[in-house]
mmCIF file with all atom_site columns, C-alpha atoms in Angstrom:
data_model
loop_
_atom_site.group_PDB
_atom_site.id
_atom_site.type_symbol
_atom_site.label_atom_id
_atom_site.label_alt_id
_atom_site.label_comp_id
_atom_site.label_asym_id
_atom_site.label_entity_id
_atom_site.label_seq_id
_atom_site.pdbx_PDB_ins_code
_atom_site.Cartn_x
_atom_site.Cartn_y
_atom_site.Cartn_z
_atom_site.occupancy
_atom_site.B_iso_or_equiv
_atom_site.pdbx_formal_charge
_atom_site.auth_seq_id
_atom_site.auth_comp_id
_atom_site.auth_asym_id
_atom_site.auth_atom_id
_atom_site.pdbx_PDB_model_num
ATOM 1   C CA . MET A 1 1   ? 0.000   0.000   0.000   1.00 45.00 ? 6   MET A CA 1
ATOM 2   C CA . ASN A 1 2   ? 1.098   3.563   -0.649  1.00 52.00 ? 7   ASN A CA 1
ATOM 3   C CA . PRO A 1 3   ? 2.693   4.667   2.675   1.00 45.00 ? 8   PRO A CA 1
ATOM 4   C CA . GLU A 1 4   ? 0.338   7.660   2.826   1.00 50.00 ? 9   GLU A CA 1
ATOM 5   C CA . TRP A 1 5   ? -2.736  5.423   2.624   1.00 61.00 ? 10  TRP A CA 1
ATOM 6   C CA . ASN A 1 6   ? -4.484  3.087   4.959   1.00 75.00 ? 11  ASN A CA 1
ATOM 7   C CA . LEU A 1 7   ? -7.831  1.331   4.889   1.00 80.00 ? 12  LEU A CA 1
ATOM 8   C CA . LYS A 1 8   ? -9.517  4.488   6.178   1.00 84.00 ? 13  LYS A CA 1
ATOM 9   C CA . ASP A 1 9   ? -8.728  6.226   2.869   1.00 88.00 ? 14  ASP A CA 1
ATOM 10  C CA . ILE A 1 10  ? -10.623 3.618   0.819   1.00 92.00 ? 15  ILE A CA 1
ATOM 11  C CA . LEU A 1 11  ? -14.309 3.503   -0.079  1.00 96.00 ? 16  LEU A CA 1
ATOM 12  C CA . PHE A 1 12  ? -15.479 -0.106  0.265   1.00 96.00 ? 17  PHE A CA 1
ATOM 13  C CA . CYS A 1 13  ? -18.370 -1.093  -2.002  1.00 98.00 ? 18  CYS A CA 1
ATOM 14  C CA . GLY A 1 14  ? -20.570 -4.168  -1.906  1.00 98.00 ? 19  GLY A CA 1
ATOM 15  C CA . ALA A 1 15  ? -23.581 -5.179  -3.951  1.00 97.00 ? 20  ALA A CA 1
ATOM 16  C CA . PHE A 1 16  ? -25.634 -5.873  -0.818  1.00 97.00 ? 21  PHE A CA 1
ATOM 17  C CA . SER A 1 17  ? -25.189 -5.500  2.915   1.00 96.00 ? 22  SER A CA 1
ATOM 18  C CA . GLY A 1 18  ? -23.896 -9.028  3.496   1.00 95.00 ? 23  GLY A CA 1
ATOM 19  C CA . GLU A 1 19  ? -20.791 -8.307  1.453   1.00 96.00 ? 24  GLU A CA 1
ATOM 20  C CA . ILE A 1 20  ? -19.691 -5.346  3.609   1.00 97.00 ? 25  ILE A CA 1
ATOM 21  C CA . ASP A 1 21  ? -21.510 -5.845  6.937   1.00 96.00 ? 26  ASP A CA 1
ATOM 22  C CA . ARG A 1 22  ? -18.372 -6.647  8.967   1.00 94.00 ? 27  ARG A CA 1
ATOM 23  C CA . ILE A 1 23  ? -16.593 -3.621  7.478   1.00 94.00 ? 28  ILE A CA 1
ATOM 24  C CA . SER A 1 24  ? -19.505 -1.221  7.908   1.00 94.00 ? 29  SER A CA 1
ATOM 25  C CA . VAL A 1 25  ? -19.669 -1.551  11.708  1.00 93.00 ? 30  VAL A CA 1
ATOM 26  C CA . HIS A 1 26  ? -16.305 0.215   11.955  1.00 89.00 ? 31  HIS A CA 1
ATOM 27  C CA . ALA A 1 27  ? -17.028 3.929   12.126  1.00 82.00 ? 32  ALA A CA 1
ATOM 28  C CA . ASP A 1 28  ? -13.637 4.871   10.671  1.00 86.00 ? 33  ASP A CA 1
ATOM 29  C CA . LEU A 1 29  ? -14.240 2.939   7.446   1.00 92.00 ? 34  LEU A CA 1
ATOM 30  C CA . LYS A 1 30  ? -16.352 4.204   4.543   1.00 94.00 ? 35  LYS A CA 1
ATOM 31  C CA . THR A 1 31  ? -18.770 1.735   2.944   1.00 96.00 ? 36  THR A CA 1
ATOM 32  C CA . LEU A 1 32  ? -21.380 1.913   0.203   1.00 97.00 ? 37  LEU A CA 1
ATOM 33  C CA . GLU A 1 33  ? -24.048 -0.613  -0.750  1.00 98.00 ? 38  GLU A CA 1
ATOM 34  C CA . VAL A 1 34  ? -24.427 -0.232  -4.518  1.00 98.00 ? 39  VAL A CA 1
ATOM 35  C CA . GLY A 1 35  ? -27.145 -2.723  -5.449  1.00 97.00 ? 40  GLY A CA 1
ATOM 36  C CA . VAL A 1 36  ? -27.160 -5.636  -7.875  1.00 96.00 ? 41  VAL A CA 1
ATOM 37  C CA . GLY A 1 37  ? -26.153 -5.220  -11.521 1.00 95.00 ? 42  GLY A CA 1
ATOM 38  C CA . ASN A 1 38  ? -23.850 -2.921  -13.472 1.00 96.00 ? 43  ASN A CA 1
ATOM 39  C CA . LEU A 1 39  ? -26.397 -0.143  -13.947 1.00 96.00 ? 44  LEU A CA 1
ATOM 40  C CA . ASN A 1 40  ? -27.495 0.063   -10.315 1.00 97.00 ? 45  ASN A CA 1
ATOM 41  C CA . ALA A 1 41  ? -23.896 -0.086  -9.118  1.00 98.00 ? 46  ALA A CA 1
ATOM 42  C CA . ALA A 1 42  ? -22.677 2.610   -11.493 1.00 98.00 ? 47  ALA A CA 1
ATOM 43  C CA . LEU A 1 43  ? -25.526 5.010   -10.706 1.00 98.00 ? 48  LEU A CA 1
ATOM 44  C CA . ARG A 1 44  ? -25.205 4.527   -6.955  1.00 98.00 ? 49  ARG A CA 1
ATOM 45  C CA . LEU A 1 45  ? -21.449 5.110   -6.946  1.00 98.00 ? 50  LEU A CA 1
ATOM 46  C CA . GLN A 1 46  ? -21.696 8.107   -9.256  1.00 98.00 ? 51  GLN A CA 1
ATOM 47  C CA . SER A 1 47  ? -24.402 9.653   -7.074  1.00 97.00 ? 52  SER A CA 1
ATOM 48  C CA . TYR A 1 48  ? -22.303 9.094   -3.945  1.00 97.00 ? 53  TYR A CA 1
ATOM 49  C CA . LEU A 1 49  ? -19.205 10.737  -5.455  1.00 97.00 ? 54  LEU A CA 1
ATOM 50  C CA . LEU A 1 50  ? -21.167 13.737  -6.725  1.00 96.00 ? 55  LEU A CA 1
ATOM 51  C CA . ARG A 1 51  ? -22.868 14.268  -3.371  1.00 94.00 ? 56  ARG A CA 1
ATOM 52  C CA . ASN A 1 52  ? -19.683 13.752  -1.343  1.00 89.00 ? 57  ASN A CA 1
ATOM 53  C CA . PRO A 1 53  ? -16.981 15.609  -3.292  1.00 83.00 ? 58  PRO A CA 1
ATOM 54  C CA . GLU A 1 54  ? -14.801 16.165  -0.223  1.00 84.00 ? 59  GLU A CA 1
ATOM 55  C CA . PRO A 1 55  ? -12.777 14.269  0.622   1.00 87.00 ? 60  PRO A CA 1
ATOM 56  C CA . VAL A 1 56  ? -12.485 12.225  -2.568  1.00 90.00 ? 61  VAL A CA 1
ATOM 57  C CA . PRO A 1 57  ? -11.630 8.585   -1.761  1.00 93.00 ? 62  PRO A CA 1
ATOM 58  C CA . LYS A 1 58  ? -8.003  7.826   -2.486  1.00 92.00 ? 63  LYS A CA 1
ATOM 59  C CA . ALA A 1 59  ? -9.161  4.478   -3.835  1.00 94.00 ? 64  ALA A CA 1
ATOM 60  C CA . ILE A 1 60  ? -12.304 2.383   -4.279  1.00 96.00 ? 65  ILE A CA 1
ATOM 61  C CA . LEU A 1 61  ? -12.314 -1.307  -3.447  1.00 95.00 ? 66  LEU A CA 1
ATOM 62  C CA . PHE A 1 62  ? -15.188 -3.582  -4.426  1.00 97.00 ? 67  PHE A CA 1
ATOM 63  C CA . LEU A 1 63  ? -15.813 -6.558  -2.141  1.00 97.00 ? 68  LEU A CA 1
ATOM 64  C CA . GLY A 1 64  ? -17.984 -8.994  -4.036  1.00 96.00 ? 69  GLY A CA 1
ATOM 65  C CA . SER A 1 65  ? -18.441 -12.590 -5.029  1.00 97.00 ? 70  SER A CA 1
ATOM 66  C CA . ALA A 1 66  ? -17.533 -14.076 -8.365  1.00 98.00 ? 71  ALA A CA 1
ATOM 67  C CA . GLY A 1 67  ? -18.046 -17.238 -10.324 1.00 97.00 ? 72  GLY A CA 1
ATOM 68  C CA . VAL A 1 68  ? -15.035 -18.769 -12.033 1.00 98.00 ? 73  VAL A CA 1
ATOM 69  C CA . TYR A 1 69  ? -15.206 -19.744 -15.696 1.00 98.00 ? 74  TYR A CA 1
ATOM 70  C CA . PRO A 1 70  ? -14.631 -23.457 -16.341 1.00 97.00 ? 75  PRO A CA 1
ATOM 71  C CA . TRP A 1 71  ? -11.485 -22.979 -18.425 1.00 97.00 ? 76  TRP A CA 1
ATOM 72  C CA . ILE A 1 72  ? -9.700  -22.581 -15.075 1.00 97.00 ? 77  ILE A CA 1
ATOM 73  C CA . PRO A 1 73  ? -9.284  -25.816 -13.051 1.00 97.00 ? 78  PRO A CA 1
ATOM 74  C CA . ARG A 1 74  ? -10.894 -25.642 -9.612  1.00 96.00 ? 79  ARG A CA 1
ATOM 75  C CA . LYS A 1 75  ? -7.623  -26.538 -7.901  1.00 96.00 ? 80  LYS A CA 1
ATOM 76  C CA . GLU A 1 76  ? -6.131  -23.248 -9.135  1.00 97.00 ? 81  GLU A CA 1
ATOM 77  C CA . TRP A 1 77  ? -8.682  -20.981 -7.430  1.00 97.00 ? 82  TRP A CA 1
ATOM 78  C CA . GLU A 1 78  ? -10.537 -22.803 -4.663  1.00 95.00 ? 83  GLU A CA 1
ATOM 79  C CA . GLY A 1 79  ? -9.701  -21.402 -1.235  1.00 92.00 ? 84  GLY A CA 1
ATOM 80  C CA . LYS A 1 80  ? -8.155  -18.237 -2.669  1.00 93.00 ? 85  LYS A CA 1
ATOM 81  C CA . ILE A 1 81  ? -9.346  -14.646 -2.903  1.00 93.00 ? 86  ILE A CA 1
ATOM 82  C CA . GLY A 1 82  ? -9.975  -13.298 -6.385  1.00 96.00 ? 87  GLY A CA 1
ATOM 83  C CA . PHE A 1 83  ? -8.191  -10.084 -7.313  1.00 95.00 ? 88  PHE A CA 1
ATOM 84  C CA . SER A 1 84  ? -8.906  -8.057  -10.430 1.00 95.00 ? 89  SER A CA 1
ATOM 85  C CA . ARG A 1 85  ? -7.977  -4.729  -11.976 1.00 93.00 ? 90  ARG A CA 1
ATOM 86  C CA . THR A 1 86  ? -8.941  -5.483  -15.600 1.00 95.00 ? 91  THR A CA 1
ATOM 87  C CA . PHE A 1 87  ? -12.636 -5.554  -16.468 1.00 97.00 ? 92  PHE A CA 1
ATOM 88  C CA . THR A 1 88  ? -14.776 -6.380  -19.488 1.00 97.00 ? 93  THR A CA 1
ATOM 89  C CA . ASN A 1 89  ? -18.469 -6.050  -20.294 1.00 96.00 ? 94  ASN A CA 1
ATOM 90  C CA . TYR A 1 90  ? -18.996 -9.093  -22.523 1.00 96.00 ? 95  TYR A CA 1
ATOM 91  C CA . GLU A 1 91  ? -22.336 -10.848 -22.642 1.00 95.00 ? 96  GLU A CA 1
ATOM 92  C CA . ILE A 1 92  ? -21.840 -14.569 -23.179 1.00 95.00 ? 97  ILE A CA 1
ATOM 93  C CA . ALA A 1 93  ? -24.183 -14.501 -26.188 1.00 94.00 ? 98  ALA A CA 1
ATOM 94  C CA . TYR A 1 94  ? -21.976 -11.779 -27.703 1.00 94.00 ? 99  TYR A CA 1
ATOM 95  C CA . LEU A 1 95  ? -18.863 -13.903 -27.319 1.00 94.00 ? 100 LEU A CA 1
ATOM 96  C CA . ASP A 1 96  ? -20.759 -16.777 -28.918 1.00 94.00 ? 101 ASP A CA 1
ATOM 97  C CA . LYS A 1 97  ? -21.727 -14.472 -31.836 1.00 93.00 ? 102 LYS A CA 1
ATOM 98  C CA . LYS A 1 98  ? -25.441 -14.859 -31.134 1.00 93.00 ? 103 LYS A CA 1
ATOM 99  C CA . ILE A 1 99  ? -26.009 -11.134 -30.639 1.00 93.00 ? 104 ILE A CA 1
ATOM 100 C CA . ARG A 1 100 ? -24.378 -7.961  -31.956 1.00 92.00 ? 105 ARG A CA 1
ATOM 101 C CA . ILE A 1 101 ? -23.154 -4.967  -29.997 1.00 91.00 ? 106 ILE A CA 1
ATOM 102 C CA . PRO A 1 102 ? -22.165 -1.642  -31.632 1.00 91.00 ? 107 PRO A CA 1
ATOM 103 C CA . GLU A 1 103 ? -18.465 -1.688  -32.438 1.00 85.00 ? 108 GLU A CA 1
ATOM 104 C CA . PHE A 1 104 ? -17.815 1.782   -31.029 1.00 86.00 ? 109 PHE A CA 1
ATOM 105 C CA . LEU A 1 105 ? -18.745 0.750   -27.487 1.00 86.00 ? 110 LEU A CA 1
ATOM 106 C CA . SER A 1 106 ? -15.823 0.344   -25.096 1.00 87.00 ? 111 SER A CA 1
ATOM 107 C CA . LEU A 1 107 ? -16.194 -3.088  -23.523 1.00 94.00 ? 112 LEU A CA 1
ATOM 108 C CA . LYS A 1 108 ? -12.830 -3.389  -21.793 1.00 94.00 ? 113 LYS A CA 1
ATOM 109 C CA . LEU A 1 109 ? -10.970 -1.171  -19.346 1.00 93.00 ? 114 LEU A CA 1
ATOM 110 C CA . GLU A 1 110 ? -8.079  -1.234  -16.930 1.00 89.00 ? 115 GLU A CA 1
ATOM 111 C CA . CYS A 1 111 ? -8.242  0.973   -13.854 1.00 88.00 ? 116 CYS A CA 1
ATOM 112 C CA . ILE A 1 112 ? -5.577  2.981   -12.066 1.00 83.00 ? 117 ILE A CA 1
ATOM 113 C CA . PRO A 1 113 ? -3.912  0.345   -9.860  1.00 77.00 ? 118 PRO A CA 1
ATOM 114 C CA . PHE A 1 114 ? -3.245  0.467   -6.157  1.00 77.00 ? 119 PHE A CA 1
ATOM 115 C CA . SER A 1 115 ? -2.010  -1.998  -3.577  1.00 75.00 ? 120 SER A CA 1
ATOM 116 C CA . PHE A 1 116 ? -3.152  -2.783  -0.042  1.00 68.00 ? 121 PHE A CA 1
ATOM 117 C CA . PRO A 1 117 ? -2.153  -5.127  2.799   1.00 63.00 ? 122 PRO A CA 1
ATOM 118 C CA . LEU A 1 118 ? -3.911  -8.474  3.088   1.00 66.00 ? 123 LEU A CA 1
ATOM 119 C CA . PRO A 1 119 ? -1.979  -10.835 5.315   1.00 60.00 ? 124 PRO A CA 1
ATOM 120 C CA . ASN A 1 120 ? -2.481  -14.578 5.285   1.00 63.00 ? 125 ASN A CA 1
ATOM 121 C CA . LEU A 1 121 ? -4.499  -14.652 2.071   1.00 73.00 ? 126 LEU A CA 1
ATOM 122 C CA . GLU A 1 122 ? -3.595  -16.294 -1.195  1.00 83.00 ? 127 GLU A CA 1
ATOM 123 C CA . PHE A 1 123 ? -4.726  -14.426 -4.296  1.00 91.00 ? 128 PHE A CA 1
ATOM 124 C CA . PHE A 1 124 ? -5.987  -15.661 -7.622  1.00 95.00 ? 129 PHE A CA 1
ATOM 125 C CA . GLU A 1 125 ? -5.517  -12.749 -10.032 1.00 95.00 ? 130 GLU A CA 1
ATOM 126 C CA . SER A 1 126 ? -7.574  -12.614 -13.195 1.00 96.00 ? 131 SER A CA 1
ATOM 127 C CA . GLY A 1 127 ? -9.581  -10.332 -15.443 1.00 97.00 ? 132 GLY A CA 1
ATOM 128 C CA . THR A 1 128 ? -13.276 -10.090 -14.558 1.00 98.00 ? 133 THR A CA 1
ATOM 129 C CA . ASN A 1 129 ? -16.216 -10.082 -16.923 1.00 98.00 ? 134 ASN A CA 1
ATOM 130 C CA . GLY A 1 130 ? -18.932 -7.739  -15.653 1.00 95.00 ? 135 GLY A CA 1
ATOM 131 C CA . THR A 1 131 ? -22.002 -9.258  -17.257 1.00 94.00 ? 136 THR A CA 1
ATOM 132 C CA . GLY A 1 132 ? -25.625 -8.155  -17.078 1.00 89.00 ? 137 GLY A CA 1
ATOM 133 C CA . SER A 1 133 ? -26.719 -11.595 -15.921 1.00 91.00 ? 138 SER A CA 1
ATOM 134 C CA . VAL A 1 134 ? -25.532 -14.819 -14.348 1.00 93.00 ? 139 VAL A CA 1
ATOM 135 C CA . THR A 1 135 ? -24.391 -17.512 -16.772 1.00 94.00 ? 140 THR A CA 1
ATOM 136 C CA . ILE A 1 136 ? -26.432 -20.648 -16.053 1.00 94.00 ? 141 ILE A CA 1
ATOM 137 C CA . GLU A 1 137 ? -25.203 -22.879 -18.867 1.00 93.00 ? 142 GLU A CA 1
ATOM 138 C CA . ASP A 1 138 ? -21.755 -24.215 -19.609 1.00 94.00 ? 143 ASP A CA 1
ATOM 139 C CA . PRO A 1 139 ? -20.130 -21.735 -22.034 1.00 94.00 ? 144 PRO A CA 1
ATOM 140 C CA . SER A 1 140 ? -19.395 -23.083 -25.506 1.00 96.00 ? 145 SER A CA 1
ATOM 141 C CA . PRO A 1 141 ? -15.824 -23.938 -26.620 1.00 96.00 ? 146 PRO A CA 1
ATOM 142 C CA . ARG A 1 142 ? -15.770 -20.730 -28.697 1.00 96.00 ? 147 ARG A CA 1
ATOM 143 C CA . VAL A 1 143 ? -16.652 -18.630 -25.653 1.00 96.00 ? 148 VAL A CA 1
ATOM 144 C CA . LEU A 1 144 ? -14.136 -20.387 -23.428 1.00 97.00 ? 149 LEU A CA 1
ATOM 145 C CA . GLU A 1 145 ? -11.374 -19.875 -25.968 1.00 96.00 ? 150 GLU A CA 1
ATOM 146 C CA . ARG A 1 146 ? -12.106 -16.135 -26.123 1.00 96.00 ? 151 ARG A CA 1
ATOM 147 C CA . LEU A 1 147 ? -12.148 -15.838 -22.333 1.00 97.00 ? 152 LEU A CA 1
ATOM 148 C CA . LYS A 1 148 ? -8.927  -17.798 -22.036 1.00 97.00 ? 153 LYS A CA 1
ATOM 149 C CA . THR A 1 149 ? -7.211  -15.748 -24.756 1.00 97.00 ? 154 THR A CA 1
ATOM 150 C CA . GLU A 1 150 ? -8.011  -12.526 -22.870 1.00 96.00 ? 155 GLU A CA 1
ATOM 151 C CA . SER A 1 151 ? -7.217  -14.032 -19.425 1.00 97.00 ? 156 SER A CA 1
ATOM 152 C CA . ILE A 1 152 ? -10.778 -13.450 -18.202 1.00 98.00 ? 157 ILE A CA 1
ATOM 153 C CA . GLY A 1 153 ? -11.437 -15.963 -15.462 1.00 98.00 ? 158 GLY A CA 1
ATOM 154 C CA . LEU A 1 154 ? -14.119 -14.394 -13.269 1.00 98.00 ? 159 LEU A CA 1
ATOM 155 C CA . GLU A 1 155 ? -17.740 -13.298 -13.673 1.00 98.00 ? 160 GLU A CA 1
ATOM 156 C CA . ASN A 1 156 ? -19.564 -10.685 -11.599 1.00 98.00 ? 161 ASN A CA 1
ATOM 157 C CA . MET A 1 157 ? -22.638 -8.512  -12.178 1.00 97.00 ? 162 MET A CA 1
ATOM 158 C CA . GLU A 1 158 ? -21.524 -5.166  -10.672 1.00 97.00 ? 163 GLU A CA 1
ATOM 159 C CA . VAL A 1 159 ? -17.827 -4.651  -11.140 1.00 97.00 ? 164 VAL A CA 1
ATOM 160 C CA . PHE A 1 160 ? -17.705 -3.216  -14.671 1.00 97.00 ? 165 PHE A CA 1
ATOM 161 C CA . GLY A 1 161 ? -20.147 -0.429  -13.809 1.00 97.00 ? 166 GLY A CA 1
ATOM 162 C CA . LEU A 1 162 ? -18.144 0.489   -10.718 1.00 98.00 ? 167 LEU A CA 1
ATOM 163 C CA . ALA A 1 163 ? -14.854 0.370   -12.588 1.00 97.00 ? 168 ALA A CA 1
ATOM 164 C CA . LYS A 1 164 ? -16.199 2.661   -15.309 1.00 96.00 ? 169 LYS A CA 1
ATOM 165 C CA . VAL A 1 165 ? -17.311 5.302   -12.796 1.00 97.00 ? 170 VAL A CA 1
ATOM 166 C CA . ALA A 1 166 ? -14.012 5.088   -10.900 1.00 96.00 ? 171 ALA A CA 1
ATOM 167 C CA . GLN A 1 167 ? -12.148 5.548   -14.173 1.00 95.00 ? 172 GLN A CA 1
ATOM 168 C CA . ASP A 1 168 ? -14.280 8.574   -15.092 1.00 95.00 ? 173 ASP A CA 1
ATOM 169 C CA . PHE A 1 169 ? -13.521 10.153  -11.708 1.00 95.00 ? 174 PHE A CA 1
ATOM 170 C CA . GLN A 1 170 ? -9.831  9.160   -12.003 1.00 95.00 ? 175 GLN A CA 1
ATOM 171 C CA . ILE A 1 171 ? -9.930  7.216   -8.740  1.00 95.00 ? 176 ILE A CA 1
ATOM 172 C CA . PRO A 1 172 ? -7.826  4.056   -8.389  1.00 94.00 ? 177 PRO A CA 1
ATOM 173 C CA . PHE A 1 173 ? -10.041 0.967   -8.339  1.00 95.00 ? 178 PHE A CA 1
ATOM 174 C CA . ALA A 1 174 ? -9.665  -2.748  -7.726  1.00 94.00 ? 179 ALA A CA 1
ATOM 175 C CA . ALA A 1 175 ? -11.911 -5.670  -6.825  1.00 96.00 ? 180 ALA A CA 1
ATOM 176 C CA . LEU A 1 176 ? -11.565 -8.467  -4.304  1.00 95.00 ? 181 LEU A CA 1
ATOM 177 C CA . PHE A 1 177 ? -13.834 -11.465 -4.702  1.00 97.00 ? 182 PHE A CA 1
ATOM 178 C CA . SER A 1 178 ? -14.992 -14.392 -2.684  1.00 96.00 ? 183 SER A CA 1
ATOM 179 C CA . LEU A 1 179 ? -14.639 -17.125 -5.298  1.00 97.00 ? 184 LEU A CA 1
ATOM 180 C CA . THR A 1 180 ? -17.906 -18.870 -4.598  1.00 97.00 ? 185 THR A CA 1
ATOM 181 C CA . ASN A 1 181 ? -18.623 -21.165 -7.530  1.00 97.00 ? 186 ASN A CA 1
ATOM 182 C CA . ARG A 1 182 ? -17.834 -22.510 -10.956 1.00 97.00 ? 187 ARG A CA 1
ATOM 183 C CA . VAL A 1 183 ? -19.812 -20.732 -13.672 1.00 97.00 ? 188 VAL A CA 1
ATOM 184 C CA . GLY A 1 184 ? -22.455 -23.049 -15.111 1.00 95.00 ? 189 GLY A CA 1
ATOM 185 C CA . PRO A 1 185 ? -25.692 -24.901 -14.312 1.00 95.00 ? 190 PRO A CA 1
ATOM 186 C CA . LYS A 1 186 ? -24.864 -25.513 -10.632 1.00 95.00 ? 191 LYS A CA 1
ATOM 187 C CA . GLY A 1 187 ? -23.340 -22.097 -10.022 1.00 94.00 ? 192 GLY A CA 1
ATOM 188 C CA . SER A 1 188 ? -26.287 -20.472 -8.251  1.00 93.00 ? 193 SER A CA 1
ATOM 189 C CA . GLU A 1 189 ? -26.698 -23.302 -5.765  1.00 95.00 ? 194 GLU A CA 1
ATOM 190 C CA . GLU A 1 190 ? -22.976 -23.367 -5.058  1.00 95.00 ? 195 GLU A CA 1
ATOM 191 C CA . TRP A 1 191 ? -23.015 -19.608 -4.507  1.00 95.00 ? 196 TRP A CA 1
ATOM 192 C CA . LYS A 1 192 ? -25.882 -19.857 -2.014  1.00 95.00 ? 197 LYS A CA 1
ATOM 193 C CA . SER A 1 193 ? -24.026 -22.403 0.085   1.00 95.00 ? 198 SER A CA 1
ATOM 194 C CA . SER A 1 194 ? -20.651 -20.626 0.134   1.00 95.00 ? 199 SER A CA 1
ATOM 195 C CA . TRP A 1 195 ? -20.929 -16.829 -0.138  1.00 96.00 ? 200 TRP A CA 1
ATOM 196 C CA . ARG A 1 196 ? -21.553 -16.056 3.535   1.00 96.00 ? 201 ARG A CA 1
ATOM 197 C CA . LYS A 1 197 ? -18.581 -17.984 4.893   1.00 96.00 ? 202 LYS A CA 1
ATOM 198 C CA . LEU A 1 198 ? -16.224 -16.700 2.207   1.00 95.00 ? 203 LEU A CA 1
ATOM 199 C CA . SER A 1 199 ? -17.391 -13.090 2.577   1.00 96.00 ? 204 SER A CA 1
ATOM 200 C CA . GLU A 1 200 ? -16.735 -13.192 6.301   1.00 95.00 ? 205 GLU A CA 1
ATOM 201 C CA . ARG A 1 201 ? -13.251 -14.551 5.666   1.00 92.00 ? 206 ARG A CA 1
ATOM 202 C CA . LEU A 1 202 ? -12.480 -11.763 3.206   1.00 93.00 ? 207 LEU A CA 1
ATOM 203 C CA . GLN A 1 203 ? -13.802 -8.994  5.438   1.00 93.00 ? 208 GLN A CA 1
ATOM 204 C CA . GLU A 1 204 ? -12.084 -10.284 8.560   1.00 91.00 ? 209 GLU A CA 1
ATOM 205 C CA . SER A 1 205 ? -8.755  -10.401 6.740   1.00 87.00 ? 210 SER A CA 1
ATOM 206 C CA . LEU A 1 206 ? -9.176  -6.766  5.732   1.00 86.00 ? 211 LEU A CA 1
ATOM 207 C CA . LEU A 1 207 ? -10.030 -5.779  9.295   1.00 86.00 ? 212 LEU A CA 1
ATOM 208 C CA . SER A 1 208 ? -6.962  -7.604  10.608  1.00 83.00 ? 213 SER A CA 1
ATOM 209 C CA . SER A 1 209 ? -4.883  -5.113  8.604   1.00 76.00 ? 214 SER A CA 1
ATOM 210 C CA . LEU A 1 210 ? -6.112  -2.183  10.712  1.00 71.00 ? 215 LEU A CA 1
ATOM 211 C CA . PRO A 1 211 ? -3.625  -0.796  13.256  1.00 63.00 ? 216 PRO A CA 1
ATOM 212 C CA . GLN A 1 212 ? -4.266  -2.154  16.723  1.00 52.00 ? 217 GLN A CA 1
#
């Protein structure tokens, strides 16, 4: 972490209260519940930054959950914390050439990086696809090849919208994820059974970095 920063300089965002509840009880830490989906998240963050221009957060950190695309073996990510600073906005049907999206739209971005202390955690770093929905079928070989080629291993519904707003405001941004499930038909059920425990682990590790 930049020596002039600490966790108190960061705005912590979560899609819903359960992703930031352990953080939010600490009065010195700034948290924001942004809602589910790219549009809700982007509008909520933008509104917050416009209404609270001083002091501007030195960084924004999203604490969320992510599914992992099946081109990555489970043994490479299970038990780790996902870390991302590169984000795309690819719908799976677009990658499979079943729909068209205007070519002038910017569907990929990389945010201003920053670092932070997280002791005793092992990271799995990957690009994250910020989709408008949850993928409930196994992606086709064509889709998996595209994801693999661009090193996109994670899927989340809020992060691209947040990253875009942070970029527009020129605020460093990164995302930490509880890696809850493999993307595919059983993903939702796996998420339901794992997100709470993994979110608590992520939040408690962040809190352990606070000065005693």
